[in-house]
Short mmCIF file of C-alpha atoms and ligand atoms in Angstrom, two decimals:
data_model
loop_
_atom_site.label_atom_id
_atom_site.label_comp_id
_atom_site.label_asym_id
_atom_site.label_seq_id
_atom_site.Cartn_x
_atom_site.Cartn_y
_atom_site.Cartn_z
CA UNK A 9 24.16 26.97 -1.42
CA UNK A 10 21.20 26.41 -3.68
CA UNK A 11 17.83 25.50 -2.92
CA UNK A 12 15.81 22.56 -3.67
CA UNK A 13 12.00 22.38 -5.34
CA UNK A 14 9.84 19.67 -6.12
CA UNK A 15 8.84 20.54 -9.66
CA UNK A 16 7.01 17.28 -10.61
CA UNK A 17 4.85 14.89 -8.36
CA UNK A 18 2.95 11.67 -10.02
CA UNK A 19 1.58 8.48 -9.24
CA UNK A 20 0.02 5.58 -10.29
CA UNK A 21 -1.78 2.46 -9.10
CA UNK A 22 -3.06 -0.48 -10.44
CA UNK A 23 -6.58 -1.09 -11.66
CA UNK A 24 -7.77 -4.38 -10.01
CA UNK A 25 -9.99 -2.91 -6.96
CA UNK A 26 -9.82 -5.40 -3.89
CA UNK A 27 -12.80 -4.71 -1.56
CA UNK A 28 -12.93 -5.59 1.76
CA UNK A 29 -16.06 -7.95 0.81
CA UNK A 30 -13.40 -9.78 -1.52
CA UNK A 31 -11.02 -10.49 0.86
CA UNK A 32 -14.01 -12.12 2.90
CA UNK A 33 -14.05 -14.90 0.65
CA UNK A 34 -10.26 -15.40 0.98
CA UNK A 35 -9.97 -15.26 4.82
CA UNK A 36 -11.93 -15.09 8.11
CA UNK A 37 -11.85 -11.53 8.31
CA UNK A 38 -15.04 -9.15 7.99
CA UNK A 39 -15.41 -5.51 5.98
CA UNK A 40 -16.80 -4.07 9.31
CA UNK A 41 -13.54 -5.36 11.33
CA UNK A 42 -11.47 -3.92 8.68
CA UNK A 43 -13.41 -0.23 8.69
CA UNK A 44 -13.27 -0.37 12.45
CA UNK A 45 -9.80 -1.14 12.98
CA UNK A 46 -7.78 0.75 10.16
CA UNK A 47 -10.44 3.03 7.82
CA UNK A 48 -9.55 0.50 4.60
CA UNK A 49 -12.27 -0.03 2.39
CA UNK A 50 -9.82 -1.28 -0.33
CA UNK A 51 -7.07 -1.52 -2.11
CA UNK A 52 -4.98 -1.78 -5.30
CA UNK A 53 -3.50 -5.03 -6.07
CA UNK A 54 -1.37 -6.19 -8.81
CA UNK A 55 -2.21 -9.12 -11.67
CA UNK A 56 0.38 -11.41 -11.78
CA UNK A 57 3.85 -10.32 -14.05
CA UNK A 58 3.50 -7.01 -13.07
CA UNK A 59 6.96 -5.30 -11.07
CA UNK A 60 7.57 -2.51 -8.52
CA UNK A 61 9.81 -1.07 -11.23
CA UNK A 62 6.79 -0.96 -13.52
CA UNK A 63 4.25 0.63 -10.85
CA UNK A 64 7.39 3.14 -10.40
CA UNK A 65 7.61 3.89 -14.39
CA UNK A 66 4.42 4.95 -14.84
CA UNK A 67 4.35 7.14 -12.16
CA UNK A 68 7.67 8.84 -12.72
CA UNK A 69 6.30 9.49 -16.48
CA UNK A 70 3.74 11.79 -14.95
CA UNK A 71 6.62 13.33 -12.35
CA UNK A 72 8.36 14.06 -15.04
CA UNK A 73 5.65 15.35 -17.39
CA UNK A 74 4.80 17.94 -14.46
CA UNK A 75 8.33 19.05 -14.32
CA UNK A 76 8.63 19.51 -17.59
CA UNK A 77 12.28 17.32 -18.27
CA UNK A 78 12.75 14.43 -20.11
CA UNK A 79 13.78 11.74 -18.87
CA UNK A 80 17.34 11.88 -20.62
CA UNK A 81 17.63 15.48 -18.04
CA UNK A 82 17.75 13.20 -14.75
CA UNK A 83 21.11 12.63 -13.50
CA UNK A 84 19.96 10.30 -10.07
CA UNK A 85 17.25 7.66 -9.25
CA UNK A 86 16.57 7.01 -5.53
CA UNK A 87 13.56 4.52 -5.16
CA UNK A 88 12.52 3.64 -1.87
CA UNK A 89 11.12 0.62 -1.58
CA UNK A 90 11.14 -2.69 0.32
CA UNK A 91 9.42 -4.50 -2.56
CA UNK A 92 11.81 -4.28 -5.26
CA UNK A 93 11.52 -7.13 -8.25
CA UNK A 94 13.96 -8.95 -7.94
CA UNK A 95 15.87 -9.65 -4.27
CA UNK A 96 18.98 -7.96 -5.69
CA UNK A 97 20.07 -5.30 -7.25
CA UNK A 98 17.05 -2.90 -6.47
CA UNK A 99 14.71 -2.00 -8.84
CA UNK A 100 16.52 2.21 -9.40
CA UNK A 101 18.41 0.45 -12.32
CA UNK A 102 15.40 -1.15 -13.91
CA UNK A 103 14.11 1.96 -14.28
CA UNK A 104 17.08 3.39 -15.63
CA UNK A 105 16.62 1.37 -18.12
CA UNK A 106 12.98 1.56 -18.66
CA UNK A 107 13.07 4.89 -19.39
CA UNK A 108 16.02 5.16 -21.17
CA UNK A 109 18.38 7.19 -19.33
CA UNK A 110 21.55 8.04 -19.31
CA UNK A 111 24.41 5.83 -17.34
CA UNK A 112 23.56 7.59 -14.22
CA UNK A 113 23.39 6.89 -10.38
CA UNK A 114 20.65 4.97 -9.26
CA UNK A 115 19.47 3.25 -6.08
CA UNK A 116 17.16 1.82 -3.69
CA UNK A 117 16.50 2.24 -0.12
CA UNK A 118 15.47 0.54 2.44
CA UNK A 119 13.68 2.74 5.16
CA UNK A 120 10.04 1.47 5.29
CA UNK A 121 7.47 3.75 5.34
CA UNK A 122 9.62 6.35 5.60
CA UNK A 123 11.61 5.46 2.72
CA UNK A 124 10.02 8.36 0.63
CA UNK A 125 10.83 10.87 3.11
CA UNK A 126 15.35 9.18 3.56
CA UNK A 127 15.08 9.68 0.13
CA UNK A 128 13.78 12.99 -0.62
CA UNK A 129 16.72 14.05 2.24
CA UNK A 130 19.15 12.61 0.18
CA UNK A 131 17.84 13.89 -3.30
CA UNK A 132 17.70 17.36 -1.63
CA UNK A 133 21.58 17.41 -0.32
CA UNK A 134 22.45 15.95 -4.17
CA UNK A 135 20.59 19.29 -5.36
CA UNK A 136 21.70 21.78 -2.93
CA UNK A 137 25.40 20.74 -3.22
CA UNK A 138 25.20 21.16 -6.80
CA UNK A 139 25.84 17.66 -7.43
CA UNK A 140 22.70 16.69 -9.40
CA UNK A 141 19.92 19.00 -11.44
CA UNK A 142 17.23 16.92 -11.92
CA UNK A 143 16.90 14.16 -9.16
CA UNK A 144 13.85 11.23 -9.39
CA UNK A 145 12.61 9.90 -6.18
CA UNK A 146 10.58 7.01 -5.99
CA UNK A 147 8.17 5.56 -3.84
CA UNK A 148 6.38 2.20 -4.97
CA UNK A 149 5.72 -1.30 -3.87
CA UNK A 150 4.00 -4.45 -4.62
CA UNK A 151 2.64 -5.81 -0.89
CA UNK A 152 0.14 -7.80 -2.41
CA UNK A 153 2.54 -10.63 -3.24
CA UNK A 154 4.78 -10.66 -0.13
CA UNK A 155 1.56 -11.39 2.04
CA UNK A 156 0.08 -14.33 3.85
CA UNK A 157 -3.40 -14.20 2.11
CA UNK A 158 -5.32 -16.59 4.27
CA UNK A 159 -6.38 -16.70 7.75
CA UNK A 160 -3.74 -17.00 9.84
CA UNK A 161 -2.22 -13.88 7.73
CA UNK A 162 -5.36 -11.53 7.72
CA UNK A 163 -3.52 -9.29 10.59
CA UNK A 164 -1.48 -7.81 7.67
CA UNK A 165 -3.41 -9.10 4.59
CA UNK A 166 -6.09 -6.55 4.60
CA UNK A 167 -3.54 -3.62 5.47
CA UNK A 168 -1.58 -3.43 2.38
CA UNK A 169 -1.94 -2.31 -1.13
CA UNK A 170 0.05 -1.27 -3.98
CA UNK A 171 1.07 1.67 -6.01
CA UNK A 172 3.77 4.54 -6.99
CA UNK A 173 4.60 8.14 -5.90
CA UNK A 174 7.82 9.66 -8.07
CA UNK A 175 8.60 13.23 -7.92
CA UNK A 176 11.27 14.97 -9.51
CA UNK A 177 13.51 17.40 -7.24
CA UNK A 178 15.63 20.39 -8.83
CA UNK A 179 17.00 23.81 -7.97
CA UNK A 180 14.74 26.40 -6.46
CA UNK A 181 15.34 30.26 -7.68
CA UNK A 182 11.70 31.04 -6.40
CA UNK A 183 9.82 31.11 -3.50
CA UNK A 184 9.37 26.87 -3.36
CA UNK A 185 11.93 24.87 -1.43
CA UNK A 186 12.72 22.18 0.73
CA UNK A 187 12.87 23.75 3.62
CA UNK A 188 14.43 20.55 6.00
CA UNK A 189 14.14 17.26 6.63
CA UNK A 190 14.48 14.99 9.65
CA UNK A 191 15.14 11.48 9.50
CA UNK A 192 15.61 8.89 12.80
CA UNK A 193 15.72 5.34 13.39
CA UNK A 194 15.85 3.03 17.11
CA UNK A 195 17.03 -0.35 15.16
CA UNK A 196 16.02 -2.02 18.41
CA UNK A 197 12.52 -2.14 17.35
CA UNK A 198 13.23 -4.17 14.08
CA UNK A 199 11.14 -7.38 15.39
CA UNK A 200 8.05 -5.44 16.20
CA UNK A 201 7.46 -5.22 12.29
CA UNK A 202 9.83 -6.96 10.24
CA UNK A 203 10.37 -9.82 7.13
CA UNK A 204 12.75 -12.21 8.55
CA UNK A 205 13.44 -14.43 5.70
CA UNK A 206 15.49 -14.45 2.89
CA UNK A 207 18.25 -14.11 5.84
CA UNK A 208 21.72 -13.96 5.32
CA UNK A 209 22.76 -15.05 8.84
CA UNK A 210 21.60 -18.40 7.54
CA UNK A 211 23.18 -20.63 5.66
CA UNK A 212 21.09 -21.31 2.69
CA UNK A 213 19.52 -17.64 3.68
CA UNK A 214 16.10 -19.63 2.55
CA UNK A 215 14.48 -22.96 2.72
CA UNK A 216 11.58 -25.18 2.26
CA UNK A 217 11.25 -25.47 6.09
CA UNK A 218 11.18 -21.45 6.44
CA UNK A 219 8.91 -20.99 3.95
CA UNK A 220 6.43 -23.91 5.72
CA UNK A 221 6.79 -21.86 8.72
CA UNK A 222 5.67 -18.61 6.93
CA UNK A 223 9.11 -16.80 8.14
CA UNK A 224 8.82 -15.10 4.69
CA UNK A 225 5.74 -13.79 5.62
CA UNK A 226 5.88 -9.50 7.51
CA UNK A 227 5.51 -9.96 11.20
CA UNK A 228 3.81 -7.13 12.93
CA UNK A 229 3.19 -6.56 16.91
CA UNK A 230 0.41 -4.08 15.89
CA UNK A 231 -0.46 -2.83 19.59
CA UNK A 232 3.44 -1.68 20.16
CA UNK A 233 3.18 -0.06 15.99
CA UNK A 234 0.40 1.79 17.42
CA UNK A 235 2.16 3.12 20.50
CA UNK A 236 4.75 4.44 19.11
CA UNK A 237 3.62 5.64 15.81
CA UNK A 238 1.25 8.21 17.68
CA UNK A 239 4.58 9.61 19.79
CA UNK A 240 6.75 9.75 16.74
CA UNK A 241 4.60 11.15 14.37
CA UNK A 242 3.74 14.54 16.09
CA UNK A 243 7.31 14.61 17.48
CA UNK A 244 9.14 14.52 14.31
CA UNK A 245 6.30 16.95 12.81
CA UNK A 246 6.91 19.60 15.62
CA UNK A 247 10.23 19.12 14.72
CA UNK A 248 9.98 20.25 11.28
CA UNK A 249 8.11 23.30 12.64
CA UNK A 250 10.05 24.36 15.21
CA UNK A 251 13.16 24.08 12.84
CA UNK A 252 11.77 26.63 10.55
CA UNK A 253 9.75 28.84 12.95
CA UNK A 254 6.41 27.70 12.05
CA UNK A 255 3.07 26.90 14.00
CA UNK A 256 0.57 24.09 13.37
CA UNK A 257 -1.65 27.16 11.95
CA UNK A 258 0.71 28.05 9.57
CA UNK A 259 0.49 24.58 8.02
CA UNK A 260 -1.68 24.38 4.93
CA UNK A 261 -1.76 20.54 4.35
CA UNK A 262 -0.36 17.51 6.58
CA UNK A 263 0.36 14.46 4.58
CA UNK A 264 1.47 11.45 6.72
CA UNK A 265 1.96 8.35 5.80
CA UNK A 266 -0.90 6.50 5.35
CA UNK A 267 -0.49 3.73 7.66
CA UNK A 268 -4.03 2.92 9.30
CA UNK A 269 -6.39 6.06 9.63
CA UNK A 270 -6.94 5.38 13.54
CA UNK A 271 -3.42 6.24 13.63
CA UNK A 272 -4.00 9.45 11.65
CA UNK A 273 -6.93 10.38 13.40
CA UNK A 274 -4.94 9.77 16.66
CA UNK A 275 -2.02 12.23 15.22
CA UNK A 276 -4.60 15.08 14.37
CA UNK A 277 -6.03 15.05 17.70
CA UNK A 278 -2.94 14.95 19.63
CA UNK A 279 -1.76 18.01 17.12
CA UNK A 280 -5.11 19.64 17.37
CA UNK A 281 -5.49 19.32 13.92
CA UNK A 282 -8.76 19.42 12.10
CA UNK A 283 -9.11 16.07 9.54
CA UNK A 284 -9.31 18.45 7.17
CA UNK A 285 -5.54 19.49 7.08
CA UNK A 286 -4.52 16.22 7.33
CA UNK A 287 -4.50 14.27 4.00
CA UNK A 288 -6.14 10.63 4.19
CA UNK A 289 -6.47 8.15 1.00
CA UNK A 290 -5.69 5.08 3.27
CA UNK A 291 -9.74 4.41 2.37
CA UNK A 292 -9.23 3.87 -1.16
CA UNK A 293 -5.65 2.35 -1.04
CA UNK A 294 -4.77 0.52 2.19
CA UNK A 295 -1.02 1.09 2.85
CA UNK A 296 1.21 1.14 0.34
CA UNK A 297 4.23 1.49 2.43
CA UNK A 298 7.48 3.38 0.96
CA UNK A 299 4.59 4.66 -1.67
CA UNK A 300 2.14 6.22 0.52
CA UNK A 301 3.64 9.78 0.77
CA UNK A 302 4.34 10.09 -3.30
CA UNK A 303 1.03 9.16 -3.63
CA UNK A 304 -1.19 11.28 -1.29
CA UNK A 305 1.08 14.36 -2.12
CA UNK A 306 0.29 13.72 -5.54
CA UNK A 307 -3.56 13.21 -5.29
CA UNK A 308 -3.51 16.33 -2.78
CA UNK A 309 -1.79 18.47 -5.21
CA UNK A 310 -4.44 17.34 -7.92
CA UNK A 311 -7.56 17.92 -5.91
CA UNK A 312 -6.38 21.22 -5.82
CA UNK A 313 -5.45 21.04 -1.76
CA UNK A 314 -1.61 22.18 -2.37
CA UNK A 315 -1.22 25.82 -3.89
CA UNK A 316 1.63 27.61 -4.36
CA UNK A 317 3.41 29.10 -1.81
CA UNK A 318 1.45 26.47 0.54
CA UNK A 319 3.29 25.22 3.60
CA UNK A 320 3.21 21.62 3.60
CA UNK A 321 4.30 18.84 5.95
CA UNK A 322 5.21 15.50 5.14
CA UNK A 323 5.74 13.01 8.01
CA UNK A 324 6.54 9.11 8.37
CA UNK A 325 6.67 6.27 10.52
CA UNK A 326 7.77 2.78 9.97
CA UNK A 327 9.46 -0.63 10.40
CA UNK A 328 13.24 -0.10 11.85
CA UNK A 329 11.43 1.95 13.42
CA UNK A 330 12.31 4.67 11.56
CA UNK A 331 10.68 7.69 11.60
CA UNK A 332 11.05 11.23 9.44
CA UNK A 333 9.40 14.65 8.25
CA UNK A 334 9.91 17.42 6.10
CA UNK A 335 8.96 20.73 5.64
CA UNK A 336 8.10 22.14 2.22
CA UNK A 337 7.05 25.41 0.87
CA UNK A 338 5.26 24.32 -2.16
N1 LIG B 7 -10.03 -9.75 10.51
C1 LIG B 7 -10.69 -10.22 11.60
N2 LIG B 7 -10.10 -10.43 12.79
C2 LIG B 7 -8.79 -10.15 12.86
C3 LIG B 7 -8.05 -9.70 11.79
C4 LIG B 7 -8.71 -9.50 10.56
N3 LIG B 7 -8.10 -9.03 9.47
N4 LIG B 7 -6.77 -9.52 12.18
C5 LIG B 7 -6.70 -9.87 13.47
N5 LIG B 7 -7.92 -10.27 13.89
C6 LIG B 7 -8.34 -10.73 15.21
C7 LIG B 7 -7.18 -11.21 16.05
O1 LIG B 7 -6.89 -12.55 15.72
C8 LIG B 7 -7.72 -11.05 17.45
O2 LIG B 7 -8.56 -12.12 17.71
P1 LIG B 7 -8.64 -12.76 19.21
O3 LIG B 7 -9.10 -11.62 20.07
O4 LIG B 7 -9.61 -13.86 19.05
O5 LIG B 7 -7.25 -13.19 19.52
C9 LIG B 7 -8.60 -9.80 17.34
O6 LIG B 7 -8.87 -9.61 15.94
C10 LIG B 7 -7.94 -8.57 17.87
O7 LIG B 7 -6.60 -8.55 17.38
P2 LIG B 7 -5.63 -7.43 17.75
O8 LIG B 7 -4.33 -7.62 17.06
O9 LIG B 7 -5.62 -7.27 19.24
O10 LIG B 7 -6.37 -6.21 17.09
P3 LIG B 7 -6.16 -4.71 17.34
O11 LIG B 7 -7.40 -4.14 17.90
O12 LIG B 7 -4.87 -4.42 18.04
O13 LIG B 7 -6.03 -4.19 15.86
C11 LIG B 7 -4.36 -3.51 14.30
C12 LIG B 7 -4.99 -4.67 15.00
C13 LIG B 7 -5.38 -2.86 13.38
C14 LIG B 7 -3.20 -3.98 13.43
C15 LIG B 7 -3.89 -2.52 15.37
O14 LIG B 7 -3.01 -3.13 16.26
C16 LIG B 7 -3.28 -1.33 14.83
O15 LIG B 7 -3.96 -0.41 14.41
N6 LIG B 7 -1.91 -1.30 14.81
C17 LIG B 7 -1.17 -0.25 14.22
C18 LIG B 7 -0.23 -0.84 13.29
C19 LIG B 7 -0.58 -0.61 11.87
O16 LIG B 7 -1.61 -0.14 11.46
N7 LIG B 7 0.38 -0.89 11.06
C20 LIG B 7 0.30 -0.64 9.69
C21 LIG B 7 1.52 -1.11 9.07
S1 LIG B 7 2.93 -0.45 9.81
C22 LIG B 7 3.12 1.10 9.34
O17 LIG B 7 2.76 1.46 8.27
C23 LIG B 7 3.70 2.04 10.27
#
């Protein structure tokens, strides 16, 4: 069976800086409660007319710049996202069309945070089965318009940002490869962090009075995140290890989702890992969700932290919960 590579990594955010100071004037909240609590100092938000799909376009242009294939040589989209433009179909076919591809198979998925990481999984059995040759994965979202900015919303308000990770997957004949991935889910946990509305076990799946009530607004029991983010993140990275006969030494770079850096911090101690293996941005862009992995990989491989040959780990945690990781020799 062939082996897979990741021969192109990009990303892209948006210009408009939100501080933490900013969102002071929008809500009760304070720059020293943000710091404290999640290691934010701010984040990327959108101007108005702007889509997922176009976050996602610019930052596949620079995947596929690094790969060196046009964009008429992919043969899949998978975009993971939970912020797609429009509520159906997913935002894989706008950029289809954006970019001017061929009639090929594109899709979204749904996974969360560790949408980037379902995806890759998928792009990488497309690759090793011969199926596809040049696979684009996607990771971007727009939170900044899905969120409660105000008070009674600044629990998740000052968390999120947006941006785009892409990279571009295709066979290996060299050293660099895919070496596994590990994906889970316990759907029991879907309340602790969820969007409720538009629902289709309602009939009309939205309303006026839904919307009053904020049901359209995420949901997040933030104490029982925390819990079991710092379980499932070092158990599905010694997972990824242990599958290929590696040690934490043997690691060159850890990039986790960036979901609040206490949890980070929390995952490098448990793993005995210095800070300085373990990739953070979350201080520049809050989280950006399903585009958090994309992105640090792609800023880590630019600041010159990911070499060739480099073992690297990539691990996720999210709503669902789902949870995943994946081992990569770079
Ligand atoms: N600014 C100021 N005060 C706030 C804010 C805010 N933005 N948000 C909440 N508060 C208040 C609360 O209302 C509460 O006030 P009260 O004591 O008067 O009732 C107080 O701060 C403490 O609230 P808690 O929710 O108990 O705060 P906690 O210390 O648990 O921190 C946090 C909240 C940061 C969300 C924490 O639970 C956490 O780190 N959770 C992990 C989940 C997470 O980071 N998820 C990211 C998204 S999910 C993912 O990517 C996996």
């Amino acid at each position: 069976m062939r082996k897979t590579k990741i021969s192109g990594i990009g990303h892209y955010v948006p210009e408009n800086i939100v501080t933490n100071k900013e969102l002071e004037k929008l809500m009760d909240t304070s720059d020293e409660w943000i710091v404290t609590r999640t290691g934010i100092h701010e984040r990327r938000w959108v101007d108005s007319r702007i889509g997922t799909s176009d976050l996602a376009v610019k930052a596949a242009e620079k995947a596929l710049d690094m790969a060196k294939v046009s964009a008429k040589d992919i043969d899949l989209i998978i975009f993971a996202t939970l912020t797609s433009d429009y509520n159906f179909p997913g935002s894989a076919v706008q950029v289809q069309d954006k970019m001017g591809m061929d009639t090929i198979g594109a899709f979204d998925i749904k996974a969360a945070c560790s949408a980037f990481i379902y995806g890759l999984s998928i792009g990488d059995q497309y690759v090793k089965t011969s199926q596809a040759d040049n696979v684009l994965v996607i990771g971007a979202e727009i939170q900044s318009t899905g969120v409660d900015i105000s008070t009674k919303g600044r629990d998740m308000a000052v968390l999120f940002g947006d941006g785009a990770g892409a990279a571009v997957l295709q066979p290996s004949n060299g050293s660099s490869e895919i070496l596994s991935t590990h994906i889970h889910s316990q759907g029991k946990y879907l309340k602790e962090l969820w969007v409720e509305v538009p629902t289709s076990i309602e009939s009309p799946c939205i309303t006026k009075e839904m919307i009053d009530e904020g049901r359209h607004y995420p949901q997040m029991n933030g104490r029982e995140v925390f819990r079991h983010a710092i379980t499932r993140f070092p158990e599905v990275i010694m997972e990824a290890l242990n599958k290929n006969n590696l040690t934490i030494d043997d690691v060159n770079m850890f990039i986790p989702h960036q979901a609040n850096l206490r949890i980070t911090q929390s995952v490098a101690k448990r793993l005995g890992v210095g800070m300085d293996r373990m990739y953070s941005n979350i201080e520049r862009y809050g989280n950006t969700t399903g585009a958090s992995i994309p992105i640090a990989l792609a800023e880590a491989y630019q600041e010159g932290k990911i070499k060739k040959d480099d073992i690297v780990i990539l691990a996720a945690f999210g709503s669902g919960f789902t949870w995943a990781s994946a081992a990569i020799r770079w």
